[in-house]
Coordinates of C-alpha atoms and ligand atoms in Angstrom, one line a residue:
V1 CA 86.1 16.1 74.3
G2 CA 88.2 14.7 76.8
E3 CA 91.6 13.6 76.8
V4 CA 92.2 10.6 75.3
S5 CA 95.2 8.2 75.3
P6 CA 94.6 5.8 72.0
R7 CA 95.6 2.3 72.4
Y8 CA 95.6 1.7 68.8
S9 CA 96.6 4.0 66.4
A10 CA 96.8 3.9 62.7
V11 CA 99.8 2.1 60.5
K12 CA 102.4 4.0 59.4
G13 CA 102.0 5.8 56.2
T14 CA 98.3 4.8 56.4
R15 CA 95.6 7.5 57.5
D16 CA 92.0 8.3 58.2
I17 CA 90.0 11.0 56.4
F18 CA 86.8 12.5 57.6
P19 CA 84.0 14.5 56.6
P20 CA 84.1 17.2 55.2
E21 CA 87.4 16.2 53.6
S22 CA 86.0 12.8 53.0
E23 CA 83.1 14.8 51.1
R24 CA 85.9 16.7 49.0
W25 CA 87.1 13.1 47.9
G26 CA 83.4 11.7 47.0
S27 CA 82.7 14.5 45.6
A28 CA 86.0 15.1 43.2
E29 CA 85.3 11.2 42.0
A30 CA 81.6 12.0 41.1
V31 CA 83.1 14.4 38.5
C32 CA 85.9 12.0 37.7
R33 CA 83.0 9.3 36.7
S34 CA 80.9 12.2 34.8
V35 CA 84.1 12.9 32.6
F36 CA 85.2 9.8 31.7
S37 CA 81.8 8.7 30.8
G38 CA 81.6 11.4 28.5
Y39 CA 84.1 9.9 26.7
G40 CA 82.8 6.1 26.9
Y41 CA 84.9 5.2 29.6
G42 CA 83.4 2.9 32.3
E43 CA 84.6 1.8 35.9
V44 CA 86.4 -1.5 36.3
R45 CA 87.2 -2.8 39.6
T46 CA 89.7 -5.7 40.4
P47 CA 90.8 -6.6 43.5
V48 CA 93.8 -5.3 46.4
L49 CA 95.2 -8.8 46.1
E50 CA 97.0 -10.3 43.6
S51 CA 99.7 -12.6 42.7
T52 CA 102.7 -11.6 43.4
E53 CA 104.3 -12.8 40.2
L54 CA 101.6 -10.5 38.6
F55 CA 103.3 -7.7 38.9
A56 CA 107.2 -9.3 38.5
R57 CA 106.5 -9.9 35.1
S58 CA 104.5 -6.4 34.3
V59 CA 106.2 -3.5 36.1
G60 CA 109.4 -5.5 36.1
E61 CA 111.3 -7.9 38.9
T62 CA 114.1 -4.7 38.7
T63 CA 112.6 -2.0 39.4
D64 CA 112.5 -0.1 42.7
L65 CA 108.3 -1.0 42.9
V66 CA 108.5 -4.7 42.6
H67 CA 112.1 -5.0 44.4
K68 CA 111.7 -2.8 47.7
E69 CA 107.9 -1.3 47.8
M70 CA 105.4 -4.5 47.6
Y71 CA 103.3 -5.5 50.3
T72 CA 104.0 -9.3 49.7
F73 CA 103.2 -12.2 52.1
A74 CA 102.1 -16.2 52.0
D75 CA 98.7 -16.8 52.9
R76 CA 97.8 -19.3 54.6
K77 CA 98.6 -21.9 51.5
G78 CA 101.6 -20.4 50.8
R79 CA 100.7 -18.4 48.1
S80 CA 102.6 -15.5 47.6
L81 CA 100.1 -12.4 47.3
T82 CA 100.7 -8.8 46.9
L83 CA 98.9 -5.6 47.5
R84 CA 98.6 -4.0 44.3
P85 CA 101.1 -1.1 44.3
E86 CA 99.4 0.0 41.0
N87 CA 96.3 -0.8 39.0
T88 CA 97.5 -1.3 35.5
A89 CA 98.9 -4.9 35.7
G90 CA 95.7 -6.1 37.4
V91 CA 93.3 -4.4 34.9
V92 CA 95.4 -6.1 32.0
R93 CA 95.2 -9.3 33.7
A94 CA 91.5 -9.2 34.3
V95 CA 90.8 -8.1 30.8
I96 CA 92.9 -11.0 29.4
E97 CA 91.2 -13.5 32.3
S98 CA 87.5 -12.2 31.2
G99 CA 87.7 -12.8 27.4
A100 CA 87.5 -8.8 26.5
A101 CA 90.5 -8.6 25.2
T102 CA 89.4 -10.8 22.1
G103 CA 86.4 -9.4 22.2
P104 CA 86.1 -5.5 20.6
M105 CA 87.7 -2.6 20.8
P106 CA 88.8 -0.3 21.9
L107 CA 88.2 -0.9 25.5
R108 CA 87.9 1.8 27.6
L109 CA 88.1 1.7 31.5
W110 CA 88.5 3.7 34.2
Y111 CA 89.4 3.1 38.2
V112 CA 89.6 4.3 41.9
G113 CA 91.1 2.6 44.4
T114 CA 93.6 2.4 47.1
Q115 CA 97.4 0.8 46.0
Y116 CA 100.3 -0.1 48.9
R117 CA 103.6 0.7 48.4
F118 CA 106.4 0.5 51.2
E119 CA 107.7 3.7 51.2
R120 CA 109.2 6.0 53.0
P121 CA 106.4 8.2 54.4
Q122 CA 106.6 12.1 53.8
A123 CA 103.8 14.9 52.6
G124 CA 102.4 13.5 49.4
R125 CA 103.4 10.3 49.7
Y126 CA 102.0 7.4 51.7
R127 CA 101.9 3.8 52.2
E128 CA 98.5 3.6 51.3
F129 CA 97.1 6.4 48.9
R130 CA 94.4 6.2 46.1
Q131 CA 94.6 6.2 42.5
I132 CA 92.1 7.3 39.9
G133 CA 93.6 6.2 36.6
A134 CA 92.2 5.2 33.3
E135 CA 93.1 2.5 30.5
L136 CA 92.2 2.5 26.7
L137 CA 93.3 -0.6 25.0
G138 CA 93.3 -1.6 21.1
V139 CA 94.5 1.8 19.3
G140 CA 97.8 1.8 18.6
G141 CA 98.0 5.1 17.1
P142 CA 98.7 8.6 18.3
A143 CA 94.6 9.1 18.5
A144 CA 94.7 7.4 21.5
E145 CA 97.4 9.3 23.1
A146 CA 95.1 12.7 22.3
E147 CA 91.9 11.2 23.7
I148 CA 93.7 10.1 26.5
L149 CA 95.5 13.5 27.3
T150 CA 92.6 15.3 26.5
M151 CA 90.1 13.3 29.1
L152 CA 92.4 13.4 31.7
F153 CA 92.7 17.7 31.0
A154 CA 88.9 17.6 31.1
F155 CA 88.8 16.4 34.4
L156 CA 92.0 18.5 35.6
S157 CA 90.3 22.0 34.3
A158 CA 86.8 20.4 36.3
L159 CA 88.8 20.2 39.5
G160 CA 89.5 23.5 38.9
F161 CA 93.4 23.5 37.5
V162 CA 94.7 26.0 35.5
G163 CA 98.4 26.4 34.1
L164 CA 99.2 22.7 34.4
S165 CA 101.4 21.2 31.6
V166 CA 102.5 17.6 30.4
S167 CA 105.5 16.7 30.6
L168 CA 106.2 14.1 27.8
N169 CA 109.2 11.7 25.9
S170 CA 108.9 8.3 23.9
V171 CA 110.9 5.5 24.9
G172 CA 110.5 3.9 21.6
T173 CA 110.2 -0.4 21.5
A174 CA 111.9 -2.7 24.0
A175 CA 114.8 -2.6 21.3
T176 CA 115.3 1.1 21.9
R177 CA 115.5 0.3 25.7
E178 CA 117.9 -2.8 24.3
R179 CA 120.1 -0.2 23.0
L180 CA 119.6 2.8 25.3
G181 CA 120.7 0.0 28.4
E182 CA 123.7 -1.0 26.4
A183 CA 124.8 2.5 25.5
L184 CA 124.0 3.6 29.0
R185 CA 126.0 0.8 31.0
S186 CA 129.2 2.0 28.8
A187 CA 128.9 5.5 29.2
L188 CA 128.6 5.1 32.7
A189 CA 130.8 2.8 33.2
S190 CA 133.8 5.1 34.2
S191 CA 131.8 6.8 36.9
A192 CA 130.0 3.4 38.6
S193 CA 132.3 3.2 41.6
R194 CA 131.1 7.3 42.7
F195 CA 127.5 5.2 42.6
G196 CA 126.0 3.5 45.9
E197 CA 125.1 -0.3 46.0
D198 CA 121.8 -0.1 45.1
D199 CA 122.4 2.3 41.2
R200 CA 125.1 -0.1 40.6
R201 CA 123.3 -2.8 40.4
K202 CA 120.8 -0.8 38.6
L203 CA 123.5 -0.3 35.8
E204 CA 124.1 -3.9 36.0
Q205 CA 120.5 -5.1 35.5
N206 CA 118.5 -2.9 34.3
P207 CA 120.3 0.8 33.6
L208 CA 117.2 3.0 32.2
R209 CA 116.3 2.6 36.1
L210 CA 118.8 5.0 37.0
F211 CA 116.5 7.9 35.7
D212 CA 114.5 6.9 38.5
S213 CA 117.8 7.8 41.1
K214 CA 117.8 10.8 43.2
D215 CA 121.3 10.8 43.5
P216 CA 123.2 14.0 42.2
E217 CA 125.9 12.2 41.3
V218 CA 123.9 9.7 38.8
Q219 CA 121.9 12.5 37.4
S220 CA 124.6 14.8 36.2
A221 CA 126.3 11.3 34.8
L222 CA 122.9 10.9 32.9
A223 CA 122.6 14.5 32.3
A224 CA 126.2 14.1 30.0
G225 CA 124.9 10.6 28.6
P226 CA 122.7 8.8 26.1
R227 CA 118.7 9.9 26.2
P228 CA 115.9 7.6 24.3
M229 CA 115.4 9.9 21.7
D230 CA 118.8 9.5 20.7
F231 CA 117.9 5.4 20.0
L232 CA 114.6 5.8 18.6
D233 CA 113.0 3.5 15.5
E234 CA 111.6 5.4 12.4
A235 CA 108.4 4.0 13.2
S236 CA 108.6 5.1 17.0
R237 CA 109.8 8.4 16.1
R238 CA 107.2 9.2 13.3
H239 CA 104.2 8.6 16.4
H240 CA 105.7 10.7 18.7
Q241 CA 105.5 13.3 16.1
E242 CA 102.1 12.6 15.3
V243 CA 101.5 12.6 19.1
C244 CA 102.8 16.0 19.2
G245 CA 100.7 17.3 16.4
L246 CA 97.5 16.2 18.0
L247 CA 98.2 17.5 21.3
R248 CA 99.1 21.0 19.3
Q249 CA 95.6 20.6 17.9
A250 CA 93.6 19.7 21.0
G251 CA 95.3 22.2 22.6
I252 CA 97.2 20.5 25.4
P253 CA 99.9 22.5 27.0
F254 CA 102.7 20.2 26.8
T255 CA 107.0 20.2 27.0
E256 CA 109.1 17.8 26.0
A257 CA 111.1 16.0 28.3
P258 CA 113.5 13.6 27.0
G259 CA 114.8 12.4 30.5
L260 CA 111.9 11.3 31.6
V261 CA 111.4 7.4 31.5
R262 CA 109.2 6.4 34.4
G263 CA 109.8 4.0 37.1
L264 CA 108.2 0.8 35.7
D265 CA 109.2 -1.3 32.8
Y266 CA 106.1 -1.9 30.9
Y267 CA 106.2 1.4 29.0
T268 CA 107.0 1.5 25.2
R269 CA 106.6 4.7 23.3
T270 CA 104.8 7.7 24.6
V271 CA 105.7 8.3 28.6
F272 CA 104.2 11.4 30.4
E273 CA 103.6 12.8 34.1
V274 CA 102.5 16.0 35.3
V275 CA 103.7 17.8 38.5
S276 CA 101.5 20.6 40.5
Q277 CA 103.3 23.6 42.1
G278 CA 103.1 23.8 45.7
L279 CA 103.7 20.1 46.6
G280 CA 106.8 19.7 47.8
S281 CA 109.4 17.1 46.1
Q282 CA 106.4 14.7 46.1
D283 CA 105.0 16.4 43.2
A284 CA 104.1 14.3 40.4
I285 CA 100.2 14.6 40.6
L286 CA 100.1 11.8 37.9
G287 CA 101.9 9.6 35.3
G288 CA 100.9 7.3 32.1
G289 CA 102.4 6.1 29.0
R290 CA 102.2 3.3 26.3
Y291 CA 102.1 0.0 27.7
D292 CA 102.0 -1.5 23.9
G293 CA 103.3 -5.4 25.2
L294 CA 101.8 -6.0 27.9
V295 CA 98.6 -7.8 27.1
E296 CA 100.9 -10.2 25.0
A297 CA 103.5 -10.3 27.9
L298 CA 100.6 -11.6 29.9
G299 CA 99.4 -14.2 28.2
G300 CA 96.6 -12.4 25.8
P301 CA 96.4 -11.3 22.5
A302 CA 99.5 -8.7 21.3
L303 CA 97.0 -6.1 22.3
P304 CA 98.0 -2.1 21.8
A305 CA 97.2 -0.1 25.2
I306 CA 98.0 3.0 27.3
G307 CA 96.8 4.8 30.4
F308 CA 97.3 7.0 33.0
A309 CA 97.0 7.0 37.0
I310 CA 96.6 10.0 39.4
G311 CA 97.4 10.0 42.8
E312 CA 94.1 11.1 44.3
D313 CA 96.1 12.5 47.6
R314 CA 98.1 14.7 45.9
L315 CA 95.4 15.9 43.5
L316 CA 93.1 16.9 46.2
Q317 CA 95.7 18.2 48.0
A318 CA 96.8 20.7 45.2
A319 CA 93.2 21.3 43.2
P320 CA 91.3 24.1 44.0
Y321 CA 87.9 22.0 43.4
R322 CA 85.4 22.7 46.5
P323 CA 82.0 20.6 46.5
P324 CA 78.7 21.9 45.6
L325 CA 77.8 24.1 48.8
R326 CA 74.4 21.9 50.1
G327 CA 71.9 23.4 52.4
L328 CA 71.2 22.3 56.4
A329 CA 67.8 21.6 58.3
L330 CA 68.3 21.3 61.7
V331 CA 65.1 19.6 63.1
L332 CA 64.8 20.5 67.3
P333 CA 62.9 18.6 69.5
G334 CA 61.8 20.9 72.6
A335 CA 61.9 18.0 74.7
P336 CA 62.5 14.0 74.7
E337 CA 58.7 14.0 74.1
D338 CA 58.9 16.0 70.5
L339 CA 61.6 13.3 69.0
P340 CA 58.7 11.5 67.5
A341 CA 57.0 14.6 65.6
A342 CA 60.5 15.7 65.1
L343 CA 62.0 12.4 63.2
R344 CA 58.4 12.5 61.5
I345 CA 59.2 15.6 60.4
A346 CA 62.7 15.2 59.4
E347 CA 61.4 12.5 57.1
E348 CA 58.9 14.8 55.2
I349 CA 61.4 17.6 54.5
R350 CA 64.0 15.0 52.9
K351 CA 61.1 14.0 51.0
L352 CA 60.6 17.4 49.7
G353 CA 64.0 16.5 47.7
G354 CA 67.1 19.1 46.5
D355 CA 70.4 19.1 48.4
L356 CA 69.5 19.1 51.9
S357 CA 71.1 17.6 54.7
V358 CA 68.3 17.1 57.3
E359 CA 69.6 16.4 60.5
T360 CA 67.2 15.9 63.7
D361 CA 68.3 16.3 67.3
L362 CA 68.5 13.0 68.5
N363 CA 69.1 13.5 72.2
G364 CA 66.7 15.8 72.5
R365 CA 68.2 18.6 74.6
G366 CA 65.9 21.2 74.3
F367 CA 65.8 24.4 71.8
K368 CA 68.6 26.3 73.9
K369 CA 71.3 23.5 73.8
A370 CA 70.4 22.7 70.0
M371 CA 70.3 26.3 69.0
G372 CA 74.0 27.0 70.6
R373 CA 74.9 23.7 68.4
A374 CA 73.4 25.4 65.6
N375 CA 74.5 28.6 65.5
D376 CA 77.8 26.9 65.6
L377 CA 77.5 25.0 62.7
F378 CA 76.2 28.1 60.9
S379 CA 79.6 30.2 62.5
R380 CA 82.0 27.6 60.7
A381 CA 79.3 26.8 57.5
G382 CA 82.1 27.6 55.0
E383 CA 84.8 24.7 56.2
L384 CA 81.7 22.5 56.8
G385 CA 80.7 22.4 53.1
F386 CA 77.4 24.5 53.7
D387 CA 75.7 27.3 52.1
A388 CA 75.3 29.9 55.0
G389 CA 72.1 31.4 53.5
R390 CA 70.3 27.7 52.9
M391 CA 70.7 26.8 56.9
F392 CA 67.5 26.5 59.0
A393 CA 66.2 25.0 62.6
V394 CA 62.9 23.7 62.5
L395 CA 61.5 23.7 65.8
V396 CA 59.1 21.0 66.8
G397 CA 57.5 21.9 70.8
E398 CA 54.8 21.3 72.4
R399 CA 53.1 24.1 71.1
E400 CA 53.8 23.4 67.5
R401 CA 52.5 19.6 67.7
A402 CA 49.4 20.9 68.9
Q403 CA 48.8 22.9 66.3
K404 CA 50.7 20.8 63.7
Q405 CA 52.6 23.6 63.3
V406 CA 56.2 23.6 62.8
T407 CA 58.6 27.0 63.5
V408 CA 61.4 27.4 60.9
K409 CA 64.2 30.1 62.0
R410 CA 66.1 31.2 59.2
L411 CA 70.1 31.1 60.8
S412 CA 71.3 33.4 58.9
T413 CA 69.1 36.3 59.5
G414 CA 67.6 35.0 63.1
E415 CA 64.1 35.4 61.0
Q416 CA 61.8 32.8 62.2
E417 CA 57.9 32.0 61.0
T418 CA 55.7 29.3 62.5
F419 CA 53.3 27.7 59.9
S420 CA 51.5 24.7 59.5
E421 CA 53.4 21.6 58.4
S422 CA 51.2 21.2 55.1
Q423 CA 53.0 24.3 54.1
L424 CA 56.6 23.0 54.6
A425 CA 56.9 22.3 51.1
E426 CA 56.0 25.2 50.2
R427 CA 58.1 27.1 52.8
L428 CA 61.1 25.2 52.6
G429 CA 61.2 24.7 49.3
A430 CA 62.1 28.3 48.4
G431 CA 65.5 27.7 50.5
R432 CA 65.7 24.7 48.8
Q433 CA 68.6 25.2 46.0
A434 CA 67.4 27.4 42.6
Ligands
LIG1 P1 102.9 5.7 39.0 O1 103.9 6.4 37.8 O2 103.9 4.8 39.5 O3 102.2 5.1 37.7 O4 101.9 6.4 40.1 C1 101.1 7.3 39.3 C2 100.8 8.3 40.3 O5 100.6 7.7 41.9 C3 102.0 9.4 40.5 O6 102.1 10.4 40.0 C4 101.4 9.8 42.2 O7 100.6 10.7 42.0 C5 100.9 8.8 43.1 N1 101.5 7.9 43.9 C6 102.7 7.2 43.8 N2 103.2 6.7 44.9 C7 102.6 7.1 45.6 C8 102.3 7.2 47.1 N3 103.2 6.4 47.9 N4 101.9 8.3 47.7 C9 101.1 8.9 47.2 N5 100.7 9.1 45.6 C10 101.2 8.0 45.5 C11 101.2 4.3 38.0 O8 101.0 3.6 38.9 C12 100.6 3.3 36.5 N6 100.0 2.4 36.9 C13 100.2 4.5 35.7 C14 99.7 4.1 34.2 C15 99.1 3.4 34.0 N7 100.4 3.9 33.4 C16 99.6 3.5 32.3 N8 98.2 3.1 32.9

């Protein structure tokens, strides 16, 4: 590979993902689909573009997300559009717009897709990133929390995670937040002069958002101050206790996190997060909670709901998950004249089924060069996602063609055998996955 100086580069905070890493992502998404559909969740696909107003109304005008992090622009007709920074608002909009919000309940939906936030990029934090999420609408009782978190843990363990635990809290109702906000304003008034401008604005406009601040001054003022739990109404307190009881019964490990309020305004009652070791400062692999008022706030019926979103980039960085290894058959023409036969034989091998990848040496470089590449692939088998014991070179040369034969070389042992084409299924079949 020669030196190139690229004329274009990816936009800051975005990235390209190539095989085999992209294969690993796709495979993890397939695991997700299989686990979630086992719980009756169906995939919903909503647009990346939504009206700006949708996020202002749902996530909240004074949140950092809406206030500072959205990719917002006017389209050619002057409408204000935003690249979705999260997917819950879009799902709720879609559910209302389609009429599903007034149909049979509950609604169980999941999604995977890119989200956009204008944040300062760093390890685990991108401006374009992917989320895998699920939303359960129409269930107000604690069984919803139990199902959502059980499903989440089923997925996390399918990816090989062990020892994860949910941080759990309740932020109560809108009235709780109102009272907590008032209490925070008076408790923190005397410290406010030591806060930055942004946090002073939050104290004024939306004191709960101070919990998102990274400023140690703010954090230490908050540590001594009031907590959501102190302001919970009786029904929310009971709900929280029932959630804890069900999670214990389900064997979902959790710890109470009284300082957890989450950065989005739509949450009511249950909020949760999961962090993973070894990810540095951006260690939250997922977050979620209940949003019992959102459907109604966006013009739908009063419908309780709960959900979560996993940051797929962080998830895959932390997950021990490796996709199942595949076999590989490299079909190598001895010379350019052997290409038509090689293409035909490659197609026959594909028809045998199984999980073999079948690649033809389309440049017809001859056995020597092509075997060089085959051995190179073999030496990196694990890294490339191949099962070293099931890697073959299928040689198609003049001699083979004349006799309607193929020569198959097993890369791990170097053993080589020539047999008739009609025996391909039988011979290579043995090399396919048991
Ligand atoms: P969120 O906490 O804003 O919640 O995002 C969920 C997850 O997305 C985070 O825990 C993190 O793993 C990932 N994430 C967020 N920002 C970035 C970034 N800049 N780069 C990489 N990963 C990132 C929500 O979005 C809610 N919609 C979750 C929800 C669903 N609540 C109820 N239903």
